[in-house]
C-alpha atoms as a printed R data frame, in Angstrom:
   type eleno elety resid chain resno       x       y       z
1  ATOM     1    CA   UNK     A     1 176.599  63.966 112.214
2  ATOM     2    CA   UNK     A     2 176.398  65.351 115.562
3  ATOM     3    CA   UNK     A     3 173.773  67.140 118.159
4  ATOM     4    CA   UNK     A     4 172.595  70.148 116.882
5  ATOM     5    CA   UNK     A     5 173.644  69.836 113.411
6  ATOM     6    CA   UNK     A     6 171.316  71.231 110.712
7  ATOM     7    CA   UNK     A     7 170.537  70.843 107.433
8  ATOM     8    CA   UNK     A     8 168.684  71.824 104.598
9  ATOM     9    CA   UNK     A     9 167.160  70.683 101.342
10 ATOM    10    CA   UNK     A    10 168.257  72.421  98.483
11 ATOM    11    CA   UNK     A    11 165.250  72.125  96.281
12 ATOM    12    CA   UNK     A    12 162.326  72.755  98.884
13 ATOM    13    CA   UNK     A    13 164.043  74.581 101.305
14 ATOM    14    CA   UNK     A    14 163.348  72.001 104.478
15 ATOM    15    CA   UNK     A    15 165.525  71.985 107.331
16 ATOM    16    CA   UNK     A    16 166.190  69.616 109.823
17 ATOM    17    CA   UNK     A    17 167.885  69.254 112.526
18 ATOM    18    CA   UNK     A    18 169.737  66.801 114.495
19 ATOM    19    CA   UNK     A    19 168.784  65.848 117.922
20 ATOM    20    CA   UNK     A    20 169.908  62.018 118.456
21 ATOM    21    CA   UNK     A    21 172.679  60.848 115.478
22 ATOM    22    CA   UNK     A    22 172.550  57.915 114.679
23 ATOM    23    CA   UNK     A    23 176.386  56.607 115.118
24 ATOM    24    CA   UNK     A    24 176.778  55.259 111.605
25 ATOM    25    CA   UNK     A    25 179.835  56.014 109.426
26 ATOM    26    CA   UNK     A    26 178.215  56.701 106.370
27 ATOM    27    CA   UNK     A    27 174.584  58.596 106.811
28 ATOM    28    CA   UNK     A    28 173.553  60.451 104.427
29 ATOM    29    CA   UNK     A    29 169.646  62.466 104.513
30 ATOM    30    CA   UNK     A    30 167.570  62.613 101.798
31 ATOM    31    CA   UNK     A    31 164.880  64.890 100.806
32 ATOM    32    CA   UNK     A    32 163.168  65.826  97.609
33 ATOM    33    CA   UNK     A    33 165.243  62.676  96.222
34 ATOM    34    CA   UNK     A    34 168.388  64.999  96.800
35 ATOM    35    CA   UNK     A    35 171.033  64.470 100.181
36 ATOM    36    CA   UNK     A    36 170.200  67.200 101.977
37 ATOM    37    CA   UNK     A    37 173.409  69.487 102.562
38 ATOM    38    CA   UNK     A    38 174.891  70.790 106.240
39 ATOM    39    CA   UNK     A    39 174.373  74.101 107.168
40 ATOM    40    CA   UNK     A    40 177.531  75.976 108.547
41 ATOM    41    CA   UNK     A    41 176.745  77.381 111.583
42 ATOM    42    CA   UNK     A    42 177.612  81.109 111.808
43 ATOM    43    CA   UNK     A    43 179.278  83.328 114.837
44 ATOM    44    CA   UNK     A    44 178.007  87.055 115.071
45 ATOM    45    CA   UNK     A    45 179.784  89.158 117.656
46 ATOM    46    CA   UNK     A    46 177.325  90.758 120.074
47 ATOM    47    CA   UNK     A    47 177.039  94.768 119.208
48 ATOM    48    CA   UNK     A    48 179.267  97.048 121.498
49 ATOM    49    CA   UNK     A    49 177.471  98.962 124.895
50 ATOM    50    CA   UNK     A    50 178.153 102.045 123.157
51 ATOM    51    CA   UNK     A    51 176.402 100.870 119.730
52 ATOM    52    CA   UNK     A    52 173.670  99.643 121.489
53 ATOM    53    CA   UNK     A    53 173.393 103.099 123.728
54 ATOM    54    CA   UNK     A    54 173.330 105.191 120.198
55 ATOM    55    CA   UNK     A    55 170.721 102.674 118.879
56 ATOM    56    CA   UNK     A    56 168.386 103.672 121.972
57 ATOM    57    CA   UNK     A    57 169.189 107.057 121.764
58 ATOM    58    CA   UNK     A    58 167.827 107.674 117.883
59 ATOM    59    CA   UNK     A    59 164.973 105.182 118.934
60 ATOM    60    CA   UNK     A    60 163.681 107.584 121.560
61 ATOM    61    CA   UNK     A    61 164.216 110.730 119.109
């Protein structure tokens, strides 16, 4: 576990995330009697300036 880490029950649909780990080899968190599973972290690219200038155009139209 590291900063910044989340994740999220499976059955109830809680997430938590991690803002001091603990250290320990083994940690495992529980929720709704389940371990609670990571949630990958995902990357979007930021939009190109032109995408973003034809989005504003058909906004003001």
């Amino acid at each position: 576990m590291a900063k910044g880490d989340m994740y999220k029950c499976e059955k109830c649909g809680l997430v938590v995330a991690i803002e001091d780990p603990c250290g320990c080899v083994a940690c495992d968190l529980i929720c709704c009697e389940v371990p609670m599973k990571k949630v990958e972290k995902t990357t979007k690219k930021p939009a190109k300036k032109s995408e973003v200038k034809t989005e504003k155009a058909e906004k003001k139209a």
